[in-house]
């Protein structure tokens, strides 16, 4: 039985870490708490989705042309409401909204941060009861006054001040970084408190999982095909053949690979050279966490966090995981890419 004194809550942790930023006035602390609050409300609905009429499609499409599930919209509304009420954030870019949501009320306009968020990623898995998640990244605004702008959101990942995800699974966890390592908090549903459960998360030294939708094999570039064959070869010295694990829910796949050690790949294809995942609210946050956990995240050739976004919903190929695995994959891409 864990005694109270051994449990550190999210709030206690953030306030404790805030001491490391003497000039901090607590705005980022409050912003992270606003996200945690919305996550708890979304968690309650995700866990009871099968019981209430919230499963199924809302009859609308999001900007990606993907049929919106009722939970997608519910989650989007919860995060927008919590962030607007919290008044630390002056604008949001959401997967569910084509344009920037700029907060123009007298309080939010003073918000120093902007957020890019995928409120409920992997929602196509909801009715299969597969883990899904929220993914977010936080930047300081560039504009001086008024509601946040598109320019505030189109910043390269290196400008992130924090990033994280919530995974709604067998237990609900909030995993985030503010640039000083990665920490995971598990929700105690009996009291609705996120408690520190995974301190200073890092990829394991040895990894042997590869995650990719091999159903798209014929569309992959030659270098990706060659890397997959490398993963499947027998070589005890390098722990191969690797194990293939793919859920089709980015947060679930990435979280497992962070804990157990593995590379996640969503590459470009001839038809979709930039792949499927969105840079601002899927690739960048996952890349920040991966780098802070000792790993690497590239588009196969360039660091994800260096990419200068041109549009809110632009996509990027993603190779993310332990440094050695990502660099091996990059070797095959470089060797087999057209000169
Ligand atoms: P595919 C979910 O729709 C998502 O955006 C990510 O969560 C996931 O990694 C990816 O798409 C799965 O895509 O094409 O393999 O089904």
Coordinates of N, CA and C and ligand atoms in Angstrom, one line a residue, residues 121-122 124 213 216 246 248-250 264 266 276-278 282, ligand 1:
X121 N -6.8 11.7 -30.6 CA -6.2 11.1 -31.8 C -6.5 9.6 -31.7
X122 N -6.6 9.0 -32.9 CA -6.9 7.6 -32.9 C -8.3 7.2 -32.7
X124 N -10.7 6.6 -34.5 CA -11.3 5.5 -35.3 C -11.3 4.2 -34.5
X213 N 2.6 0.5 -40.4 CA 1.5 -0.2 -41.0 C 2.0 -0.9 -42.3
X216 N 0.8 -0.9 -46.0 CA 1.2 0.0 -47.1 C 2.5 -0.3 -47.8
X246 N 1.9 -2.9 -33.9 CA 1.3 -1.8 -34.5 C -0.2 -1.8 -34.1
X248 N -2.2 1.3 -34.5 CA -2.9 2.2 -35.4 C -3.4 3.4 -34.6
X249 N -2.9 3.6 -33.4 CA -3.2 4.8 -32.5 C -1.9 5.3 -32.1
X250 N -1.6 6.5 -32.6 CA -0.2 7.0 -32.4 C 0.2 7.1 -31.0
X264 N 8.8 3.9 -34.2 CA 7.6 4.1 -34.8 C 7.8 4.8 -36.1
X266 N 5.8 6.4 -39.6 CA 4.8 6.6 -40.6 C 5.4 7.4 -41.7
X276 N 1.0 10.7 -43.3 CA -0.4 11.0 -42.8 C -0.4 11.9 -41.6
X277 N 0.6 11.8 -40.8 CA 0.6 12.5 -39.5 C 0.9 14.0 -39.6
X278 N 0.2 14.8 -38.8 CA 0.3 16.2 -38.9 C 1.5 16.7 -38.0
X282 N 0.9 16.3 -33.9 CA 1.2 14.9 -33.7 C 2.8 14.7 -33.7
Ligands
LIG1 P1 -3.1 4.0 -40.5 C1 -5.1 7.7 -36.2 O1 -6.1 7.9 -37.2 C2 -3.8 8.2 -36.7 O2 -3.9 9.6 -37.0 C3 -2.7 8.0 -35.7 O3 -3.1 7.9 -34.4 C4 -2.2 6.6 -36.1 O4 -0.8 6.4 -35.8 C5 -2.4 6.6 -37.7 O5 -3.5 7.5 -37.9 C6 -2.7 5.2 -38.2 O6 -2.9 5.4 -39.6 O7 -3.0 4.5 -41.9 O8 -2.0 3.1 -40.1 O9 -4.5 3.5 -40.1

